[in-house]
């Protein structure tokens, strides 16, 4: 887990991940409305199939609480370690697609590609979930479209993070 390139992703360290499940798409506006009764999103062009956005970490916790109560299951946000493991899909590169990332592979500002990727489009909005190719494990939009929440608190370094894949909850914001 981690990178020696990113300031807040140091140091690279080993983590043991326990079995977990993750949805193959982001939570959609339709799913959010079904649980919460309203839609906080700004980008509504693709309707119920766009990812929900403009939601705080606290709002996500309320969504999960209501979803758990209505479904009888126990959903939660992934830990940062679990999210990174899923996003990389068994690779050791910066992204599941390698060390370069262009806007033909993910929805982000293509004026600022990662690594040696060519500049590309900037859509300035979210797009329907699953619009880009999935990673090797069938997970979509792990590298773009919306910011994604993890259970962990935010800290500026991986120093002292749990090595068992659990969420870091004891310090940070």
Tab-separated table of C-alpha atoms in Angstrom:
chain	number	residue	atom	x	y	z
A	1	UNK	CA	0.000	0.000	0.000
A	2	UNK	CA	1.179	3.525	-0.677
A	3	UNK	CA	3.610	5.230	-2.988
A	4	UNK	CA	7.001	6.859	-2.636
A	5	UNK	CA	5.858	9.518	-5.127
A	6	UNK	CA	2.861	11.062	-3.355
A	7	UNK	CA	3.553	13.232	-0.326
A	8	UNK	CA	0.636	11.879	1.698
A	9	UNK	CA	0.981	8.282	0.470
A	10	UNK	CA	4.341	7.493	2.074
A	11	UNK	CA	5.732	5.082	3.012
A	12	UNK	CA	5.013	1.987	0.938
A	13	UNK	CA	4.108	-0.738	3.405
A	14	UNK	CA	2.636	-4.229	3.519
A	15	UNK	CA	-0.970	-4.704	4.602
A	16	UNK	CA	-2.923	-7.920	5.089
A	17	UNK	CA	-6.438	-7.606	3.712
A	18	UNK	CA	-9.284	-9.751	5.021
A	19	UNK	CA	-12.091	-10.810	2.711
A	20	UNK	CA	-14.609	-8.045	1.948
A	21	UNK	CA	-17.160	-7.119	-0.684
A	22	UNK	CA	-17.347	-3.877	-2.656
A	23	UNK	CA	-20.004	-2.650	-5.052
A	24	UNK	CA	-18.868	-2.681	-8.667
A	25	UNK	CA	-20.193	0.878	-9.234
A	26	UNK	CA	-20.408	4.022	-7.174
A	27	UNK	CA	-23.703	4.577	-5.342
A	28	UNK	CA	-26.071	6.049	-7.924
A	29	UNK	CA	-28.453	8.959	-7.539
A	30	UNK	CA	-31.325	6.489	-7.870
A	31	UNK	CA	-29.992	4.320	-5.037
A	32	UNK	CA	-29.446	7.386	-2.850
A	33	UNK	CA	-32.982	8.655	-3.473
A	34	UNK	CA	-34.463	5.235	-2.696
A	35	UNK	CA	-32.849	5.258	0.758
A	36	UNK	CA	-32.688	8.965	1.645
A	37	UNK	CA	-35.733	10.325	-0.215
A	38	UNK	CA	-33.874	13.174	-1.935
A	39	UNK	CA	-31.019	13.791	-4.340
A	40	UNK	CA	-28.255	16.240	-3.333
A	41	UNK	CA	-26.406	15.945	-6.669
A	42	UNK	CA	-25.635	18.804	-9.017
A	43	UNK	CA	-25.006	16.686	-12.134
A	44	UNK	CA	-28.354	15.060	-12.925
A	45	UNK	CA	-28.138	14.744	-16.742
A	46	UNK	CA	-28.059	10.947	-16.714
A	47	UNK	CA	-30.637	10.703	-13.962
A	48	UNK	CA	-30.693	7.755	-11.642
A	49	UNK	CA	-27.648	6.148	-13.289
A	50	UNK	CA	-25.208	8.962	-12.454
A	51	UNK	CA	-23.194	8.605	-9.255
A	52	UNK	CA	-24.473	10.606	-6.297
A	53	UNK	CA	-22.193	13.534	-5.464
A	54	UNK	CA	-22.197	16.512	-3.137
A	55	UNK	CA	-22.480	14.260	-0.082
A	56	UNK	CA	-20.435	14.598	3.085
A	57	UNK	CA	-18.842	11.786	5.050
A	58	UNK	CA	-21.531	12.315	7.712
A	59	UNK	CA	-24.287	12.059	5.075
A	60	UNK	CA	-22.744	8.791	3.864
A	61	UNK	CA	-22.834	7.454	7.425
A	62	UNK	CA	-26.550	8.291	7.650
A	63	UNK	CA	-27.153	6.603	4.273
A	64	UNK	CA	-25.364	3.458	5.475
A	65	UNK	CA	-27.332	3.465	8.741
A	66	UNK	CA	-30.648	3.660	6.869
A	67	UNK	CA	-29.545	1.125	4.237
A	68	UNK	CA	-28.529	-1.346	6.953
A	69	UNK	CA	-31.847	-0.880	8.777
A	70	UNK	CA	-33.920	-1.464	5.630
A	71	UNK	CA	-31.865	-4.290	4.106
A	72	UNK	CA	-30.955	-6.391	7.114
A	73	UNK	CA	-27.337	-6.437	5.898
A	74	UNK	CA	-24.306	-4.659	7.334
A	75	UNK	CA	-22.806	-2.254	4.821
A	76	UNK	CA	-19.894	0.082	5.581
A	77	UNK	CA	-17.347	2.202	3.818
A	78	UNK	CA	-14.142	0.384	2.884
A	79	UNK	CA	-10.965	1.129	4.775
A	80	UNK	CA	-8.391	3.053	2.762
A	81	UNK	CA	-6.304	-0.132	2.526
A	82	UNK	CA	-9.269	-2.093	1.163
A	83	UNK	CA	-10.092	0.672	-1.319
A	84	UNK	CA	-6.517	0.862	-2.620
A	85	UNK	CA	-6.319	-2.928	-2.890
A	86	UNK	CA	-9.566	-3.000	-4.894
A	87	UNK	CA	-8.603	-0.016	-7.043
A	88	UNK	CA	-5.251	-1.499	-8.060
A	89	UNK	CA	-6.846	-4.926	-8.716
A	90	UNK	CA	-3.729	-6.958	-8.015
A	91	UNK	CA	-1.252	-4.622	-9.678
A	92	UNK	CA	1.630	-2.764	-8.051
A	93	UNK	CA	1.370	0.197	-10.408
A	94	UNK	CA	-0.080	3.609	-9.583
A	95	UNK	CA	-3.378	2.664	-11.237
A	96	UNK	CA	-5.013	-0.608	-12.244
A	97	UNK	CA	-4.209	0.344	-15.836
A	98	UNK	CA	-0.497	1.024	-15.243
A	99	UNK	CA	1.565	4.032	-14.226
A	100	UNK	CA	-0.153	6.404	-16.671
A	101	UNK	CA	-3.762	7.568	-16.671
A	102	UNK	CA	-5.618	9.471	-19.382
A	103	UNK	CA	-9.155	10.791	-19.572
A	104	UNK	CA	-9.956	7.993	-22.037
A	105	UNK	CA	-9.576	5.596	-19.078
A	106	UNK	CA	-11.321	7.610	-16.357
A	107	UNK	CA	-13.460	10.725	-15.961
A	108	UNK	CA	-11.194	13.500	-14.690
A	109	UNK	CA	-9.686	16.742	-16.013
A	110	UNK	CA	-7.846	15.444	-19.088
A	111	UNK	CA	-5.745	18.625	-19.189
A	112	UNK	CA	-3.760	17.057	-16.346
A	113	UNK	CA	-3.043	13.439	-17.279
A	114	UNK	CA	-0.943	11.300	-14.964
A	115	UNK	CA	2.511	10.102	-15.917
A	116	UNK	CA	3.213	10.015	-19.659
A	117	UNK	CA	-0.423	9.851	-20.770
A	118	UNK	CA	-1.557	12.286	-23.447
A	119	UNK	CA	-3.822	15.226	-22.636
A	120	UNK	CA	-7.464	14.540	-23.227
A	121	UNK	CA	-11.024	15.723	-22.687
A	122	UNK	CA	-12.386	17.430	-19.614
A	123	UNK	CA	-16.123	16.756	-19.360
A	124	UNK	CA	-16.663	19.026	-16.322
A	125	UNK	CA	-19.398	16.717	-15.012
A	126	UNK	CA	-20.000	13.182	-13.833
A	127	UNK	CA	-21.062	10.500	-16.277
A	128	UNK	CA	-23.201	7.378	-15.962
A	129	UNK	CA	-21.602	4.712	-13.759
A	130	UNK	CA	-19.752	2.092	-15.783
A	131	UNK	CA	-19.016	4.415	-18.714
A	132	UNK	CA	-15.318	3.467	-18.687
A	133	UNK	CA	-13.648	0.064	-18.752
A	134	UNK	CA	-13.555	-1.764	-15.404
A	135	UNK	CA	-10.342	-2.818	-13.737
A	136	UNK	CA	-9.252	-6.485	-13.861
A	137	UNK	CA	-11.612	-7.325	-10.982
A	138	UNK	CA	-14.688	-5.848	-12.676
A	139	UNK	CA	-14.824	-2.663	-10.568
A	140	UNK	CA	-15.750	0.522	-12.403
A	141	UNK	CA	-14.705	4.154	-11.918
A	142	UNK	CA	-12.108	3.476	-9.239
A	143	UNK	CA	-9.956	6.225	-10.783
A	144	UNK	CA	-12.381	9.026	-11.495
A	145	UNK	CA	-15.937	10.294	-11.903
A	146	UNK	CA	-16.438	11.228	-8.224
A	147	UNK	CA	-14.382	11.481	-5.054
A	148	UNK	CA	-14.857	8.362	-2.978
A	149	UNK	CA	-15.104	8.171	0.791
A	150	UNK	CA	-13.267	5.664	2.984
A	151	UNK	CA	-13.923	4.885	6.634
A	152	UNK	CA	-10.493	6.115	7.791
A	153	UNK	CA	-9.769	9.493	9.272
A	154	UNK	CA	-7.502	11.697	7.159
A	155	UNK	CA	-3.821	11.911	8.038
A	156	UNK	CA	-0.910	13.230	5.986
A	157	UNK	CA	1.178	10.045	6.158
A	158	UNK	CA	0.795	6.296	6.246
A	159	UNK	CA	3.139	6.170	9.256
A	160	UNK	CA	1.447	4.138	11.976
A	161	UNK	CA	-1.480	2.905	9.869
A	162	UNK	CA	-2.976	-0.496	10.712
A	163	UNK	CA	-1.274	-3.401	8.960
A	164	UNK	CA	-4.395	-5.590	9.132
A	165	UNK	CA	-6.353	-3.604	6.519
A	166	UNK	CA	-8.722	-2.075	9.064
A	167	UNK	CA	-9.682	1.593	9.062
A	168	UNK	CA	-7.512	4.103	10.900
A	169	UNK	CA	-9.911	5.767	13.318
A	170	UNK	CA	-7.786	6.925	16.248
A	171	UNK	CA	-6.233	10.122	14.916
A	172	UNK	CA	-6.579	12.689	12.158
A	173	UNK	CA	-9.596	14.460	10.706
